Coordinates of C-alpha atoms in Angstrom, one line a residue:
X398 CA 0.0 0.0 0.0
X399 CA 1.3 3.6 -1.0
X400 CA 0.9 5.9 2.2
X401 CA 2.0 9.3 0.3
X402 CA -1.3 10.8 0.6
X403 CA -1.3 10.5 4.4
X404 CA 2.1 12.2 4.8
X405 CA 2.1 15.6 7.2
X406 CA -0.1 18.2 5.3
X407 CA 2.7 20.7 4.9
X408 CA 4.9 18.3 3.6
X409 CA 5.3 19.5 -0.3
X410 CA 6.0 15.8 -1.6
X411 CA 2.4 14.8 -0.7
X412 CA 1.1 15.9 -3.7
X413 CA 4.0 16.9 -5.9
X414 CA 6.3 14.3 -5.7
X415 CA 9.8 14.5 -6.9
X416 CA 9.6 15.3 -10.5
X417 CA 12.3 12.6 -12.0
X418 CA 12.7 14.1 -15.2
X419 CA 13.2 17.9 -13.8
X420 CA 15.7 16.8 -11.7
X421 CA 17.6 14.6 -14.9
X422 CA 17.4 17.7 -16.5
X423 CA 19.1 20.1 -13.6
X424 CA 21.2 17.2 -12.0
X425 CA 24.1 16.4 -13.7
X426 CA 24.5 13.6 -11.1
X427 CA 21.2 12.5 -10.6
X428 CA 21.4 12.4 -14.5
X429 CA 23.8 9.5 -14.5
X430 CA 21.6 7.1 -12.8
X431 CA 18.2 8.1 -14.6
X432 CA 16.9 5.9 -17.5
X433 CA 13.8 6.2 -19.9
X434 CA 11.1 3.6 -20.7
X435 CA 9.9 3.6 -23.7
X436 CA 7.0 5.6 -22.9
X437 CA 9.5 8.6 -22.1
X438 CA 9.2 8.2 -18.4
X439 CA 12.3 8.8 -16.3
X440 CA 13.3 6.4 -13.8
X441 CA 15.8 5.2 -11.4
X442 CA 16.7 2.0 -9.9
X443 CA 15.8 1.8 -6.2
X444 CA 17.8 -1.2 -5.3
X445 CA 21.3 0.9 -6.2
X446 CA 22.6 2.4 -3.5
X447 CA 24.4 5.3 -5.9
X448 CA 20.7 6.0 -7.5
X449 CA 19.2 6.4 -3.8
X450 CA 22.2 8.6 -2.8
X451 CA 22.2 10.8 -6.5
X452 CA 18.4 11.6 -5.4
X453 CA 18.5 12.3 -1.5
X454 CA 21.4 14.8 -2.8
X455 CA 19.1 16.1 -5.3
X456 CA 16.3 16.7 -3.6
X457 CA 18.4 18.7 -1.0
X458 CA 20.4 20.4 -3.4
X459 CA 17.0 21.8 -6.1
X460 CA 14.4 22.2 -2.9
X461 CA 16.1 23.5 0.1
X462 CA 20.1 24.8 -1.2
X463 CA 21.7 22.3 0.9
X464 CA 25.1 20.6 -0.3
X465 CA 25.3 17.2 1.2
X466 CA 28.1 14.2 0.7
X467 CA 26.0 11.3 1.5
X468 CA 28.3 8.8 1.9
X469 CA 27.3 5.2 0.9
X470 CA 28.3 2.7 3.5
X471 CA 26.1 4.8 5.9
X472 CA 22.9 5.7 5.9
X473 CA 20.7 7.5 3.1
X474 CA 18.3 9.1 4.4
X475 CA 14.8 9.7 2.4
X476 CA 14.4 13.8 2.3
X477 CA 10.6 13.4 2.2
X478 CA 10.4 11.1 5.3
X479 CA 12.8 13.4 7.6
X480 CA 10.8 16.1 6.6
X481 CA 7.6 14.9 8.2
X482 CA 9.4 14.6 11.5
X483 CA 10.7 18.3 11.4
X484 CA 7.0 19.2 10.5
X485 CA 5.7 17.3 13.5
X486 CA 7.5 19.5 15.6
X487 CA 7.3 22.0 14.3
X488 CA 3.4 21.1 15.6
X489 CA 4.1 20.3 19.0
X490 CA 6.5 23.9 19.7
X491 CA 3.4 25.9 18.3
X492 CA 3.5 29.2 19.6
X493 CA 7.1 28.8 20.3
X494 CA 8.0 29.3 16.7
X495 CA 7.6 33.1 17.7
X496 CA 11.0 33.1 19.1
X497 CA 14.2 31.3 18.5
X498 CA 14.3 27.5 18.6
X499 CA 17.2 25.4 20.1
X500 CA 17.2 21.8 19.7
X501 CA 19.3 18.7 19.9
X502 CA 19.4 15.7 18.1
X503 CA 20.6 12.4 19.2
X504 CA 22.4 10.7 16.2
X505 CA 23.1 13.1 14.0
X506 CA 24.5 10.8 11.5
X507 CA 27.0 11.6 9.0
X508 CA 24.1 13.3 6.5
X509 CA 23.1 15.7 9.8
X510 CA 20.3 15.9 7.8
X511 CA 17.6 16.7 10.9
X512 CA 19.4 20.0 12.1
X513 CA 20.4 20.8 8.2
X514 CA 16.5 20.9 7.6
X515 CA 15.5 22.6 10.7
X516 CA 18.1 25.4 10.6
X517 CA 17.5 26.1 6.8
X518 CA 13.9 25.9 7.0
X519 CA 13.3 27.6 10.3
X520 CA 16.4 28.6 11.5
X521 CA 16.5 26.9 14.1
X522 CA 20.0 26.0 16.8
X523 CA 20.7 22.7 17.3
X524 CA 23.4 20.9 19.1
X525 CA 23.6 18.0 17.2
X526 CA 25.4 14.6 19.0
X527 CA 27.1 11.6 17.5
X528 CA 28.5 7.9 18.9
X529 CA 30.8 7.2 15.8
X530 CA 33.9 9.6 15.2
X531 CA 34.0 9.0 11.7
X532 CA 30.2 10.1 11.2
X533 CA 30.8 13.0 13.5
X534 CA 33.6 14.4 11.0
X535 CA 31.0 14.1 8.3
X536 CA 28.7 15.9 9.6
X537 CA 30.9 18.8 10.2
X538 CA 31.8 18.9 7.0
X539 CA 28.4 19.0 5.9
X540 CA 27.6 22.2 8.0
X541 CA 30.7 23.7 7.5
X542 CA 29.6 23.5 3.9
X543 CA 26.4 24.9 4.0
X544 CA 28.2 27.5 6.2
X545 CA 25.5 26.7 9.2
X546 CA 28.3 26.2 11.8
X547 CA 26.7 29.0 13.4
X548 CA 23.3 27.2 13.9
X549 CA 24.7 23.5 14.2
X550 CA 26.9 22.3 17.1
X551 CA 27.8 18.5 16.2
X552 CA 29.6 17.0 19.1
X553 CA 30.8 13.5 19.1
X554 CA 30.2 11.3 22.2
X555 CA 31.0 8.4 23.7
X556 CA 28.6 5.7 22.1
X557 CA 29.1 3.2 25.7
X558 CA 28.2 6.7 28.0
X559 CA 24.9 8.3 28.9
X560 CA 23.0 9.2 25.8
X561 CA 22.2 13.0 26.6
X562 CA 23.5 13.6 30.0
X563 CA 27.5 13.3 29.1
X564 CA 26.0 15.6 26.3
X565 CA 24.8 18.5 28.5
X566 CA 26.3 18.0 31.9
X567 CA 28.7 21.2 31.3
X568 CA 25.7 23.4 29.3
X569 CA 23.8 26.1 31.1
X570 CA 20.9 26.6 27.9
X571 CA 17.9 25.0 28.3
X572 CA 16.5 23.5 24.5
X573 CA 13.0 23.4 23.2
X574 CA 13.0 19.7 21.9
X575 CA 15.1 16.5 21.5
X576 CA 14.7 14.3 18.5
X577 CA 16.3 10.8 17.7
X578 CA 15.9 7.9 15.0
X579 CA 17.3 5.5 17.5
X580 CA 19.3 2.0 15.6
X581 CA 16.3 -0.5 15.1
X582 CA 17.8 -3.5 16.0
X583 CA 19.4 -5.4 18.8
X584 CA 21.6 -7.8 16.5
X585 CA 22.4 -8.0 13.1
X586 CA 20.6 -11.3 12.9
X587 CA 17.5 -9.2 13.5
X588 CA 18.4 -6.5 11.5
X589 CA 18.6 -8.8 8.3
X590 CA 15.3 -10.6 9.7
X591 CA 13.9 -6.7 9.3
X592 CA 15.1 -6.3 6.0
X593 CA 13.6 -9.4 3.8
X594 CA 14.8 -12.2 5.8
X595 CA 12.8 -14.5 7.7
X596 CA 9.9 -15.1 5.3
X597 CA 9.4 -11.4 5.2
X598 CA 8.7 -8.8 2.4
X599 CA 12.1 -7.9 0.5
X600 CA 12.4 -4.3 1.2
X601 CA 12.0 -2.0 -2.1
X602 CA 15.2 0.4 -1.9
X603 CA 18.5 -1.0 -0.7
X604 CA 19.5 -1.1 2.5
X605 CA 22.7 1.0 3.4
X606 CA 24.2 2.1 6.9
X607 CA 27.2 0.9 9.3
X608 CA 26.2 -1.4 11.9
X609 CA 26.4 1.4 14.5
X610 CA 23.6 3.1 12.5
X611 CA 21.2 -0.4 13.0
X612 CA 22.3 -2.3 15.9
X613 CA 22.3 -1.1 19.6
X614 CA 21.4 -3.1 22.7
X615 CA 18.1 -3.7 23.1
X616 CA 17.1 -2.5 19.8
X617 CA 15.2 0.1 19.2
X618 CA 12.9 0.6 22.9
X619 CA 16.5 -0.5 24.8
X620 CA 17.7 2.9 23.8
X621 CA 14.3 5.2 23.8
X622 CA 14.3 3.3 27.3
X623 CA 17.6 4.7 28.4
X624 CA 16.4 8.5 27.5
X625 CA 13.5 8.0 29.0
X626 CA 15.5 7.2 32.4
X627 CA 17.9 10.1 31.4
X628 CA 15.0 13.0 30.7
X629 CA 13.9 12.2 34.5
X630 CA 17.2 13.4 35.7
X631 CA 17.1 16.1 32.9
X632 CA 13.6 17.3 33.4
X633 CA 12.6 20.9 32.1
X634 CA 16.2 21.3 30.7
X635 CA 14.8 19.7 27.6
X636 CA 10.9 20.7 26.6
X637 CA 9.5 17.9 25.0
X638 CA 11.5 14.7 24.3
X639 CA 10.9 13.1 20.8
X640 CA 11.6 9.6 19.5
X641 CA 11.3 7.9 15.7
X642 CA 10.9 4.5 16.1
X643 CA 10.3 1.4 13.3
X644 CA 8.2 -1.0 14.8
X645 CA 4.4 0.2 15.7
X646 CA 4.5 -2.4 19.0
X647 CA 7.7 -0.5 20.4
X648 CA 5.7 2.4 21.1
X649 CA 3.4 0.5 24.0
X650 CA 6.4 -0.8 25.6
X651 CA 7.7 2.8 25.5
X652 CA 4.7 4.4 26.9
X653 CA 4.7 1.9 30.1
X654 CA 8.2 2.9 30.6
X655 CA 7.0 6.5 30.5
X656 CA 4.3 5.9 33.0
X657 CA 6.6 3.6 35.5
X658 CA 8.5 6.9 35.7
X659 CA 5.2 9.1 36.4
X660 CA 5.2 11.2 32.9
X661 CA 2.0 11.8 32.1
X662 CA 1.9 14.2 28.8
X663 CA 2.5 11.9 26.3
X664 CA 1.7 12.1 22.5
X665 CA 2.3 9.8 19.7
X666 CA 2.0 10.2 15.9
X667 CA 3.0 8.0 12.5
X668 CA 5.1 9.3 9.5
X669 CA 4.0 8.2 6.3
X670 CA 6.0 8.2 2.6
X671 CA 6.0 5.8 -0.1
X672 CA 5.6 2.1 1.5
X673 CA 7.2 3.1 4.9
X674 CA 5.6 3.9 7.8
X675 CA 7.6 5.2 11.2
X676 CA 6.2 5.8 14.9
X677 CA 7.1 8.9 17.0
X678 CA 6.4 9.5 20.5
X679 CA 7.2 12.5 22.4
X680 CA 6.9 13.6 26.6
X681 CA 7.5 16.6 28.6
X682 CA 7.9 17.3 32.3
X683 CA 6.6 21.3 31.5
X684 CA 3.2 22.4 32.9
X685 CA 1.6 23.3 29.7
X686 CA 0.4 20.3 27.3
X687 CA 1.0 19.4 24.2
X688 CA -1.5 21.3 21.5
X689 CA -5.1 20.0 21.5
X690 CA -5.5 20.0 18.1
X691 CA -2.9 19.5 15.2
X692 CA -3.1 20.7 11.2
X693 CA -5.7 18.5 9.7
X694 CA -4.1 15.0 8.1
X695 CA -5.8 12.6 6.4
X696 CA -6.2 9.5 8.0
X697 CA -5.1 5.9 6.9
X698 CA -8.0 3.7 7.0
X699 CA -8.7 1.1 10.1
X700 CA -8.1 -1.9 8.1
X701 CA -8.4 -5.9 9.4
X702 CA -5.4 -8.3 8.6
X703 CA -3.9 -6.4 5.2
X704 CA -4.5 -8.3 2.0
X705 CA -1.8 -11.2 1.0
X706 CA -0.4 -9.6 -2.8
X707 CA -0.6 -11.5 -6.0
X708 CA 2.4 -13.1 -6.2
X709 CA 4.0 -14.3 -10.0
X710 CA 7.0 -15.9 -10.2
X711 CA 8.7 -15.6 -13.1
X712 CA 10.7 -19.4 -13.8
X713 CA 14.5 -19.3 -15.4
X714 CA 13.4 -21.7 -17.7
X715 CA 10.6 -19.3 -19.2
X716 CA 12.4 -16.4 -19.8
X717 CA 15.7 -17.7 -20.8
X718 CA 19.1 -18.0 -18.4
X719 CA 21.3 -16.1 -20.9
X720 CA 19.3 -12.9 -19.5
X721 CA 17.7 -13.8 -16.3
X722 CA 17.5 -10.0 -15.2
X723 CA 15.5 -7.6 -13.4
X724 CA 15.9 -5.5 -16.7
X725 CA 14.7 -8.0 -18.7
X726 CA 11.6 -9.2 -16.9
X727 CA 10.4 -5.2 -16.3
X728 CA 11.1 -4.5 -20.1
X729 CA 8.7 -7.7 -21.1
X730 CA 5.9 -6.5 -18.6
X731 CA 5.9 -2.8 -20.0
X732 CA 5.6 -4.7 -23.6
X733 CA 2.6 -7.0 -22.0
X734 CA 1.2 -4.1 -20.5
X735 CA 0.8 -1.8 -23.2
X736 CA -0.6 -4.4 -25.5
X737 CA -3.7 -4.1 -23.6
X738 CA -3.3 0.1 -23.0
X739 CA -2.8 -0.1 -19.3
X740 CA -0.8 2.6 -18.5
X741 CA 2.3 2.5 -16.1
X742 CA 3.5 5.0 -13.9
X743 CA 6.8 4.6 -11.5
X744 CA 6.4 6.6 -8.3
X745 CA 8.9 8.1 -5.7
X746 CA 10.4 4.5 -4.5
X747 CA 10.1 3.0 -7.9
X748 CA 7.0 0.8 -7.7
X749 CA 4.5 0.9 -11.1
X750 CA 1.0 2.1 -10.7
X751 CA -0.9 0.4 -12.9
X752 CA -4.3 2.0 -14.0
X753 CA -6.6 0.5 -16.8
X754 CA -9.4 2.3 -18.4
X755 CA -10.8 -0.3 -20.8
X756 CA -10.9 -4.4 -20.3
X757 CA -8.8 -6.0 -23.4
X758 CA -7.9 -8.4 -21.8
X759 CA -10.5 -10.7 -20.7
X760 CA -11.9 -13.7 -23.1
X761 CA -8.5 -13.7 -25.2
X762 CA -9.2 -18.1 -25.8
X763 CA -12.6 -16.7 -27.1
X764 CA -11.1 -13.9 -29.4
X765 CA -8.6 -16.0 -30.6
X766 CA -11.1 -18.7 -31.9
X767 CA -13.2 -16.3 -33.5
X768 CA -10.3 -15.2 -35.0
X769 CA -9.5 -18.8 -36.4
X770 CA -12.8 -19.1 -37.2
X771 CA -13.4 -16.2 -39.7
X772 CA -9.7 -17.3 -41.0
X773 CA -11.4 -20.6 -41.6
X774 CA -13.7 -20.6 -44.4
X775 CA -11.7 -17.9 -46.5
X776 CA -9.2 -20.3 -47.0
X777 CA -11.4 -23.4 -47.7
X778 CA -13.1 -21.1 -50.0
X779 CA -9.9 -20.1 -51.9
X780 CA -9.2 -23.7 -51.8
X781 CA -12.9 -24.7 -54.0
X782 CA -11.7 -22.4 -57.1
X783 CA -11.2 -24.1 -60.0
X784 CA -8.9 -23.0 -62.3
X785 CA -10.8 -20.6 -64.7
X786 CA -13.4 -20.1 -62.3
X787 CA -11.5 -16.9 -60.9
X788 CA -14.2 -14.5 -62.1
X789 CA -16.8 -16.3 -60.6
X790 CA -15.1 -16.9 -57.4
X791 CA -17.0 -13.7 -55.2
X792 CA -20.2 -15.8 -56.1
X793 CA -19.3 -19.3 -54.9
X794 CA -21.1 -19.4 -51.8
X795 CA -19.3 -21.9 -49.1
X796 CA -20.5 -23.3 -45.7
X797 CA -17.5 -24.6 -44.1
X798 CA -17.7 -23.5 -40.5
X799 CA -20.7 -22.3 -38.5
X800 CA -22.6 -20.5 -41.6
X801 CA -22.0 -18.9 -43.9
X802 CA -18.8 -16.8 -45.3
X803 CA -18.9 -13.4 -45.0
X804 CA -18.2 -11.9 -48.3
X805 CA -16.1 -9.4 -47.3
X806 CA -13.1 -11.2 -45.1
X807 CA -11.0 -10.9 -48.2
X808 CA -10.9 -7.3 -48.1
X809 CA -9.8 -7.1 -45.0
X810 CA -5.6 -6.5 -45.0
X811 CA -3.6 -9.9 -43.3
X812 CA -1.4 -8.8 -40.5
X813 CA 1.1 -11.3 -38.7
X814 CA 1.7 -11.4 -35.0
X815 CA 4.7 -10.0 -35.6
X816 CA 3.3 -6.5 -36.7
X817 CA 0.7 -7.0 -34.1
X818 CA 3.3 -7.2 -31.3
X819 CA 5.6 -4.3 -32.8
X820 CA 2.5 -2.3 -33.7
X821 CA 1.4 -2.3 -29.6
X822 CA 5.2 -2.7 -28.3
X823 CA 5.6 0.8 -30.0
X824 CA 2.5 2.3 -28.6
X825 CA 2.7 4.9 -25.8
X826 CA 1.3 3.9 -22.8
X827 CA -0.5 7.4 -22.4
X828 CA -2.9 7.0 -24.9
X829 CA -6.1 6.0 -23.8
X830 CA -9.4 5.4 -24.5
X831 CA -11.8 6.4 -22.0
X832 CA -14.4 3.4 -21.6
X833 CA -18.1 3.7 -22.2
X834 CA -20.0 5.7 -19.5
X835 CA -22.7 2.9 -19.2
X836 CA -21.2 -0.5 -19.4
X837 CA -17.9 -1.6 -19.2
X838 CA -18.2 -3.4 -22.2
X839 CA -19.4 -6.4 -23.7
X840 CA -16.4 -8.7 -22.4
X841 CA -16.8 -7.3 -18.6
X842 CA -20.4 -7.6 -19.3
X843 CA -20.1 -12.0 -20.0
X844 CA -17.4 -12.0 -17.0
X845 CA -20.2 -10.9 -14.7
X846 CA -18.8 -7.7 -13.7
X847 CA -20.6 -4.5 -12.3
X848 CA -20.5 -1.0 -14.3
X849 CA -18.3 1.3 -12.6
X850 CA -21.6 2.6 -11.0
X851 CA -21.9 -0.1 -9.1
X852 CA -18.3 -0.1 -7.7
X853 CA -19.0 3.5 -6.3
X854 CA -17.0 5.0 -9.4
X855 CA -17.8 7.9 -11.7
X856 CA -17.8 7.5 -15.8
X857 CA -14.5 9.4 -15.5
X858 CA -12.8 6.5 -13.1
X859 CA -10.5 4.2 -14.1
X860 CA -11.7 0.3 -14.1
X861 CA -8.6 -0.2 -11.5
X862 CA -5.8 1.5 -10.0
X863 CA -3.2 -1.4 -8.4
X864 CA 0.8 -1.0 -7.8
X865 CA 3.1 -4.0 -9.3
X866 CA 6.9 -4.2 -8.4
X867 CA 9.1 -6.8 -9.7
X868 CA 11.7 -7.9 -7.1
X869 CA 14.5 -10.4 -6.9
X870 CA 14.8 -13.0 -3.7
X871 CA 17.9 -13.8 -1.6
X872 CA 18.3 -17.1 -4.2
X873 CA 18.1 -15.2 -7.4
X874 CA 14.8 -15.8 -8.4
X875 CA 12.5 -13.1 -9.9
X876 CA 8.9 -12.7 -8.8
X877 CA 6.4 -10.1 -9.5
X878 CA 4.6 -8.6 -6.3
X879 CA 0.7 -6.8 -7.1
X880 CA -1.4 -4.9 -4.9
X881 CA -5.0 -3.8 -5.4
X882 CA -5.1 -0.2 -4.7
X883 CA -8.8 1.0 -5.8
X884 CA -11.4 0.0 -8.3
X885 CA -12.1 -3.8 -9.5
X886 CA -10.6 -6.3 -7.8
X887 CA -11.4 -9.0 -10.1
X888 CA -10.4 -7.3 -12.9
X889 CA -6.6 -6.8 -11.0
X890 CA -7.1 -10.7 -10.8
X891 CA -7.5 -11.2 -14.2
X892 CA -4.9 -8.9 -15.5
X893 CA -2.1 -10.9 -13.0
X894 CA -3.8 -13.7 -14.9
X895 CA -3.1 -12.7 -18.2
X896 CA 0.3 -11.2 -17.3
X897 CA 1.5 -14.8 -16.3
X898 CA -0.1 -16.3 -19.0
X899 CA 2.0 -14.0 -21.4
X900 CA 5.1 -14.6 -19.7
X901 CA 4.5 -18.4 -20.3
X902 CA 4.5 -18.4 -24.0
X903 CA 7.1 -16.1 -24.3
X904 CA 10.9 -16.2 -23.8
X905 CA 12.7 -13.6 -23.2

């Protein structure tokens, strides 16, 4: 499921999400890692850490004038994601935006991308801490190169001390707000059962960081735990205590640790962007609460037990071992997929929304024998000429087949497969016909399906809207993953259908 439309309201990737070909065109870095399809849509590949790093250094560079060295054996951080938690606060300081803001963040990283946003955005101060030396350096490079070493303290600590009090024993200010995207994990073993293994979903962008950046003990509520214990000591020094966590159940455990030390104002919230979803809690010892009421946000809706996908796997044996690719396999499906005019576009994290307008491709057996059988008595027909009987030939009535011939098949022009398949190969995927306003057509109509009506859609809908990512498992095999996002779901059904029956008599 896609969660960009219930991102922070403010946040301007919610609905204008990066622009891939803009930034191809201003980005002579970005550039290098873009391709085309063949429908002139610009795309990168997701699962290459140097594509992910070209666009996080894009989007910083063309939408806030930041220059950033992301480097890649730590983490990459998603702009549109970290923005969301900078917008969160900036919720929860309300009316103390009037002033100027200090902050700290725990973890800085070697991107320091938290206090890089805040102080450029809202020029905010921020004393900005880090466990690993080498990450600290990088960080002060990166402010030193936005010149914003007079808004951005990053101070290395000692990763086995306290978290914040070694950080502010000697400091007299008191700061508006703490932030943190603690490490996840408490062992690399979970950390890779986080990231596909274990039976789970392989994740859709490739994974990057230093194991300092995904492991600590106790995961991910070990260390919130540990500034939890600390803020008690720290008290007002800090105003409200934030924390970014990855796993929804951490948050409960969190809370009761909260409560066991008598904190009582307590907030949490969920970030959302692309497929990813993060928690955030946040506490304060001050006497005033936290706002009543937040900027309007669409909600996700209260779902049961999500949906299993549609799951094709695509055999070696198939598609050919001599190109056995993720290029290959994606190049087939846009040929498959624009055969029948269902258009294809490749959002943010590089998944393919699918959205068809017309059915063509239900009752292909059926088309195909009445294909065969109009084919049919032309040729016996030709066959029954004698010779010298060619001027009579238009009158010789035949009735091979069911009935009779209909006199004018020979006009109409022979073309092979092979023109049909280069004919719609070559066809761009934005051209469209809109389907009837009352019936979705005679094909639909035999399969039992309702009129968009009766799905609760306009004339003007599409038949289905559903996301389709191909993806390659830990043994080398290629599998295609669909999800049903809005409209027919047995039409979705029938199309995964069709695309695995294509992929079956084809090799690629």
């Amino acid at each position: 499921m896609r969660f960009n439309a219930f991102m922070h309201p403010r946040n301007p990737y919610r609905n204008k999400p990066p622009d891939f070909k803009q930034l191809a065109i201003q980005d002579s870095i970005f550039r290098q890692f873009s391709s085309q399809d063949i429908t002139g849509k610009v795309m990168i590949d997701f699962h290459n850490p140097c594509a992910l790093q070209a666009l996080s250094c894009a989007l910083l560079r063309q939408d806030f004038g930041l220059d950033v060295h992301l480097p890649l054996d730590r983490l990459i951080p998603p702009v549109p994601g970290r923005l969301n938690y900078i917008l969160w606060l900036e919720d929860l300081l309300g009316g103390a935006l009037a002033r100027q803001v200090h902050g700290i963040d725990i973890g800085c990283g070697a991107s320091c991308i938290f206090p890089l946003l805040g102080a450029t955005k809202n020029n905010w101060s921020f004393l900005a801490t880090e466990a690993d030396s080498a990450s600290a350096k990088l960080a002060e490079e990166n402010v030193s190169r936005n010149k914003l070493a007079d808004r951005i303290a990053v101070v290395a600590v000692d990763g086995g001390g306290a978290i914040l009090l070694d950080a502010l024993h000697d400091r007299e200010e008191t700061y508006d707000f703490c932030m943190c995207n603690p490490p996840f994990y408490s062992s690399l073993a979970e950390a890779k059962a986080g990231r596909g293994g274990g039976g789970r979903s392989l994740p859709s962008a490739a994974s990057t960081g230093a194991v300092c950046e995904v492991v600590t003990e106790g995961g991910e509520v070990g260390f919130v735990k540990r500034i939890v214990r600390e803020s008690v000591l720290l008290r007002e020094k800090v105003g409200i205590y934030t924390c970014m966590v990855g796993k929804k159940g951490s948050l409960k455990e969190i809370r009761e640790e909260l409560e066991k030390q008598g904190v009582r104002s307590i907030m949490t919230t969920e970030f959302c962007q692309g497929k990813t979803l993060r928690w955030a809690i946040a506490w304060s010892f001050r006497d005033w609460a936290f706002p009543k009421s937040l900027p309007a946000r669409t909600q996700r809706p209260k779902k049961g037990k999500a949906k299993a996908p549609i799951m094709l796997s695509v055999s070696r044996d198939v598609v050919g071992k001599t190109d056995y690719s993720l290029h290959s396999v994606e190049a087939k499906l846009r040929d498959i997929l624009t055969a029948i005019k269902v258009t294809v576009d490749v959002d943010g994290e590089g998944a393919w929304c699918l959205t068809a307008t017309q059915d063509l491709w239900s009752h292909q057996r059926q088309k195909r024998r009445a294909q065969h059988a109009d084919e049919k008595p032309a040729k016996k027909q030709r066959g029954t000429i004698k010779e010298g009987e060619e001027d009579n030939a238009a009158s010789v009535p035949t009735t091979a087949g069911r009935g009779a011939a209909n006199p004018e098949i020979d006009n109409i022009p022979h073309v092979d497969s092979k023109s049909i398949s280069e004919t719609t190969s070559a066809a761009p995927s934005s051209v469209v016909e809109s389907p009837s306003s009352t019936s979705l057509g005679p094909a639909s109509s035999a399969a039992g399906l309702k009129p968009n009506e009766d799905l609760g859609l306009t004339a003007d809908d599409p038949l289905f809207n559903c996301t389709l990512v191909v993806k390659i498992a830990d043994d080398g095999e290629i599998f295609i993953e669909i999800r049903w996002v809005k409209g027919n779901k047995d039409m979705v059904h029938q199309v995964a259908q069709y695309i695995k029956n294509q992929l079956a008599c084809c090799n690629m």
